[in-house]
Coordinates of C-alpha atoms in Angstrom, one line a residue:
Chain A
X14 CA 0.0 0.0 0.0
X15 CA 1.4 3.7 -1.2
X16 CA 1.9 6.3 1.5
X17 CA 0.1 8.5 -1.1
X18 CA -3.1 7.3 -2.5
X19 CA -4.3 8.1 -6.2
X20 CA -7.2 6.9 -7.9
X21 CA -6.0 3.7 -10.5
X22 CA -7.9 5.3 -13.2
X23 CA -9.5 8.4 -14.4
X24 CA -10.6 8.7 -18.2
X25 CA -11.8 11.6 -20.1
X26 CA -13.0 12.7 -23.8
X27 CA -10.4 14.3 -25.9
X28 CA -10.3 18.4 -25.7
X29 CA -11.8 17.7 -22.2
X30 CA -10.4 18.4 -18.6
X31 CA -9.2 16.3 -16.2
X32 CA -7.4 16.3 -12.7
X33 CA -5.8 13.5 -11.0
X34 CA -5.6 13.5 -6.9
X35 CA -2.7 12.8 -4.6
X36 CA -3.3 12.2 -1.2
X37 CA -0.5 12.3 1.7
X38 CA -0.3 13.1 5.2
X39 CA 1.5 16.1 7.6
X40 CA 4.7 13.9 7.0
X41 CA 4.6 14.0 3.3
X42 CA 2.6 16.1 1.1
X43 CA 2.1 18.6 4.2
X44 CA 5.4 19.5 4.6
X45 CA 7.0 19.0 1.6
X46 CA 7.1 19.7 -2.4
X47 CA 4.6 17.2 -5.0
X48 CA 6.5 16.5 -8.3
X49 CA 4.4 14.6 -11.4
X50 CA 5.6 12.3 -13.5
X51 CA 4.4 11.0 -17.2
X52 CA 5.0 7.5 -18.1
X53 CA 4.2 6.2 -21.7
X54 CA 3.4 2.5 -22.0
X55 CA 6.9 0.8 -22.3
X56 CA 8.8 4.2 -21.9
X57 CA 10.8 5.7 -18.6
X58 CA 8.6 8.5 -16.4
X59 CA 8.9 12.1 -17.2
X60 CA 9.0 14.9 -15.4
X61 CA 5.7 17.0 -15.9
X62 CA 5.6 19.2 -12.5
X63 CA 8.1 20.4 -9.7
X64 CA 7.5 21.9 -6.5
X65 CA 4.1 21.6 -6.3
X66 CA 3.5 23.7 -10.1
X67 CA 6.1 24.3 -11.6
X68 CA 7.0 22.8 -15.0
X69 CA 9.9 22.1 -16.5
X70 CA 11.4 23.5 -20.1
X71 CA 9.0 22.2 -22.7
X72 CA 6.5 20.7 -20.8
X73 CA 3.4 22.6 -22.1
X74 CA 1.0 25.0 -19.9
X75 CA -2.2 21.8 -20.6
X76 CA -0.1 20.6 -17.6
X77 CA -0.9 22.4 -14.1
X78 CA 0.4 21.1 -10.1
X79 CA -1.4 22.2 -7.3
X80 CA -1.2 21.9 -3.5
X81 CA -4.0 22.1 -0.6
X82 CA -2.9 20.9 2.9
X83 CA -2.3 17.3 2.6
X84 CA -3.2 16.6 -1.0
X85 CA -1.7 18.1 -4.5
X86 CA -3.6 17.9 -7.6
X87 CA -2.6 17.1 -11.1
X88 CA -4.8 18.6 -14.3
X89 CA -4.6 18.5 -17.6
X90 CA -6.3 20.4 -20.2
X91 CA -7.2 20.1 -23.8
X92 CA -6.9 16.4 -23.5
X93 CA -5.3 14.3 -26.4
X94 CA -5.0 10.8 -27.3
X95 CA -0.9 11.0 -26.5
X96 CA -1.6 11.9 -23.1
X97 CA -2.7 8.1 -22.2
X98 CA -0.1 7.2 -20.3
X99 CA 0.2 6.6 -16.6
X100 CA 0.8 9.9 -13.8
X101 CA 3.0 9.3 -10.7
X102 CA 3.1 12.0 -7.9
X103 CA 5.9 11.5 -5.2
X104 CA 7.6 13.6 -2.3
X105 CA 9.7 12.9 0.5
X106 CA 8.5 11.9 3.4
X107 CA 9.7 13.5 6.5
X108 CA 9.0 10.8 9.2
X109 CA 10.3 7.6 6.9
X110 CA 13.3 9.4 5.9
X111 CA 12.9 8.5 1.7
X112 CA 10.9 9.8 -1.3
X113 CA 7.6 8.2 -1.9
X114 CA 5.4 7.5 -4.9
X115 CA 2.0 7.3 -5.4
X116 CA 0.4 4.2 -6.9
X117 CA -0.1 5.7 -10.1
X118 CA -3.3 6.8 -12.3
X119 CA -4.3 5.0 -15.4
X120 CA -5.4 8.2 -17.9
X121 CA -7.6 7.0 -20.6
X122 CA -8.4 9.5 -23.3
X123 CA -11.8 8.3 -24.9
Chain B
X22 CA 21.7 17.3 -24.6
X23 CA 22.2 15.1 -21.1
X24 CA 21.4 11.6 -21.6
X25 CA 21.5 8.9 -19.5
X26 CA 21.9 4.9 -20.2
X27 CA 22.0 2.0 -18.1
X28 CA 24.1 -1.5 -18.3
X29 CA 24.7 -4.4 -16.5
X30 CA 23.3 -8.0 -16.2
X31 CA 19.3 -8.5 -17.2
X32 CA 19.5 -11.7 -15.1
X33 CA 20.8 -12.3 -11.3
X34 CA 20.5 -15.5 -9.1
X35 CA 19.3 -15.3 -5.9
X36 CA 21.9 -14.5 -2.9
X37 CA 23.6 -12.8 -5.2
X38 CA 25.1 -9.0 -6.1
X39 CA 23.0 -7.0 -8.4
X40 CA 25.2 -4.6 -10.0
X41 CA 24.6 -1.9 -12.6
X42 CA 26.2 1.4 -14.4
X43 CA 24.5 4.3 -15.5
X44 CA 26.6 6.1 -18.3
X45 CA 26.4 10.1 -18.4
X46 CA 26.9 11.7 -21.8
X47 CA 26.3 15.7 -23.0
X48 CA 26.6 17.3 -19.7
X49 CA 28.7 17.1 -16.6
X50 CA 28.3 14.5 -13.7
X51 CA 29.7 17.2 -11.3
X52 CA 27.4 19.3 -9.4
X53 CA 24.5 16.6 -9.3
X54 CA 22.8 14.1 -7.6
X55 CA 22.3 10.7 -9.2
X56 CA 19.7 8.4 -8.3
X57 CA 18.7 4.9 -8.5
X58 CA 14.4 4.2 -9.0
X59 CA 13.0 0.6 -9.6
X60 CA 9.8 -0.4 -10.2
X61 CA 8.5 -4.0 -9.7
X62 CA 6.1 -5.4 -12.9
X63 CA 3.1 -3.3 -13.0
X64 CA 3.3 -2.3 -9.5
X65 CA 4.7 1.8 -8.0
X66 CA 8.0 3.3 -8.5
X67 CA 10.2 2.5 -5.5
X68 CA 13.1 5.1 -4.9
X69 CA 16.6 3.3 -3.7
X70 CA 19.0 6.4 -3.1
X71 CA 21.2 8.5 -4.5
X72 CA 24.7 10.0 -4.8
X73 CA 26.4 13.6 -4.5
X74 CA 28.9 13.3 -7.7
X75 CA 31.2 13.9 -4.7
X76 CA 30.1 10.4 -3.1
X77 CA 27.9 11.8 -0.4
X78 CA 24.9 9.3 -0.1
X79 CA 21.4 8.6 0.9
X80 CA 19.5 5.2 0.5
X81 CA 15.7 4.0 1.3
X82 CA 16.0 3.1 4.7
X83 CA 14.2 -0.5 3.7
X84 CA 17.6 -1.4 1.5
X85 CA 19.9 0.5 3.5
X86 CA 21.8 -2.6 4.5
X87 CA 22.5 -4.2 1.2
X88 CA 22.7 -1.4 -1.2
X89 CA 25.4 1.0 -2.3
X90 CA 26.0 3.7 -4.8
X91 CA 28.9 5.2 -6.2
X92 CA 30.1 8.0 -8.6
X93 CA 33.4 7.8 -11.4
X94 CA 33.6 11.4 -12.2
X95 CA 36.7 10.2 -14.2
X96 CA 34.2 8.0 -16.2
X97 CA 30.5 10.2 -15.7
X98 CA 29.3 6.8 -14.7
X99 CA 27.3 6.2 -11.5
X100 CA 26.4 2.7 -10.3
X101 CA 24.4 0.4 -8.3
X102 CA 25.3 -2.7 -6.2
X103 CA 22.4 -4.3 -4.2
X104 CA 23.3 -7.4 -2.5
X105 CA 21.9 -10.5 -1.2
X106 CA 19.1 -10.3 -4.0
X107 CA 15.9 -12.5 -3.8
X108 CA 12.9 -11.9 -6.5
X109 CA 11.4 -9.5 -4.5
X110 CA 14.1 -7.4 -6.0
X111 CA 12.7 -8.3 -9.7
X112 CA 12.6 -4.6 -11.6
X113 CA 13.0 -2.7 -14.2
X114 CA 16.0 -0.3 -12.7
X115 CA 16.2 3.6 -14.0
X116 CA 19.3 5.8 -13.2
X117 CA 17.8 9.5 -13.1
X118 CA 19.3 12.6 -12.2
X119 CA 17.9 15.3 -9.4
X120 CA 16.5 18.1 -10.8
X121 CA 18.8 21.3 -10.1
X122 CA 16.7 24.0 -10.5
X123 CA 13.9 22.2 -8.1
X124 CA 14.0 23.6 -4.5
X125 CA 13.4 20.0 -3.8
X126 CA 13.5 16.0 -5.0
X127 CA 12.6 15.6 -8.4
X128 CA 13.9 14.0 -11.1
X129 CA 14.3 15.7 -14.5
X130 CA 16.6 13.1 -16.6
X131 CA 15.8 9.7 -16.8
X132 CA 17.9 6.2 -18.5
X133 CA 15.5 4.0 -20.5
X134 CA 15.3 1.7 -17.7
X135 CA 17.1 -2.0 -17.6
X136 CA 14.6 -4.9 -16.6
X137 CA 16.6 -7.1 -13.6
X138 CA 15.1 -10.3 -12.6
X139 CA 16.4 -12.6 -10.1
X140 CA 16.3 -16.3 -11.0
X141 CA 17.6 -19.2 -11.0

């Protein structure tokens, strides 16, 4: 079981919205910065957020982070059939002394 | 263009010493840290450690024991021993460097990942 909890799967239509939830605790999320990650079928994870929103060189702005208390919040806009792929959100957690993962959302573009 | 590509053995038997390399070409392995992620067959990624290029360390407390990590500036390879292996430790293993302009851990170069499994 993940120290942060995402939902296994969201799905949306293409050109819609969608947000995928990361939830932590005072150890974790709380106290600490959420990155994202991207990971294609078959292909390594990508960096798509850093401390909490920001995004990296060429990552475009369809790709928002945000943070509330113990959760942080992945969206995506303008949704395309490339963006099927599974999203990881990790941090460090401050009472286990390592960098956690979520379990990962399944994003299914209809 | 920084790039990052892993080597070593895509089978280990049990009891044994996993050991890879993670080769460093178009930038500098100075100045960075260098980690080590796995992640089991359609399961989480698990986060192992990492290394200051200048050998400074810090591993997941759950490996702590049987895993090391070490820098060759002289080479810009970084590399992974985890000993005393069982299937458990069954992977595909990514080399990834830590993001330098993030205030904190992230990870903004990745390897292609090398699939481990421990067999007989």
């Amino acid at each position: 079981q993940s120290v942060l909890t995402q939902p296994p799967s969201v799905s949306a239509a293409p050109g819609q919205k969608v947000t995928i939830s990361c939830s932590g605790s005072s150890s974790n999320i709380g106290n600490n910065y959420v990155s994202w990650y991207q990971q294609l079928p078959g292909t390594a994870p990508k960096l798509l957020i850093y401390d909490n929103n920001e995004r990296p060189s060429g990552i475009p702005d369809r790709f928002s982070g945000s943070k509330s208390g113990t959760s942080a919040t992945l969206g995506i806009t303008g949704l395309q059939t490339g963006d099927e792929a599974d999203y990881y959100c990790g941090t460090w957690d401050s009472s286990l002394n390592i960098l956690v993962f979520g379990g990962g959302t399944k994003l299914t573009v209809l | 263009q920084v790039q990052l590509q892993e080597s070593g053995p895509g089978l280990v038997k049990p009891s044994e010493t996993l050991s890879l390399t993670c080769t460093v070409s178009g930038g500098s392995i100075s100045d960075y840290y260098w980690s080590w992620i796995r992640q089991p067959p359609g399961t989480r990624l698990e986060w192992i450690g990492y290394s200051y290029y200048s050998g400074s360390t810090n591993y997941n407390p759950s490996l702590k024991s049987r895993v090391s990590i070490s820098v060759d500036t002289s080479k810009s390879q970084f590399s992974l021993r985890l000993s005393s292996v069982n299937a458990a430790d069954t992977a595909v293993y990514y080399c990834a460097r830590r993001c330098s302009a993030c205030l904190h851990d992230a990870f903004d170069i990745w390897g292609q990942g090398t699939m481990v499994t421990v067999s007989s």
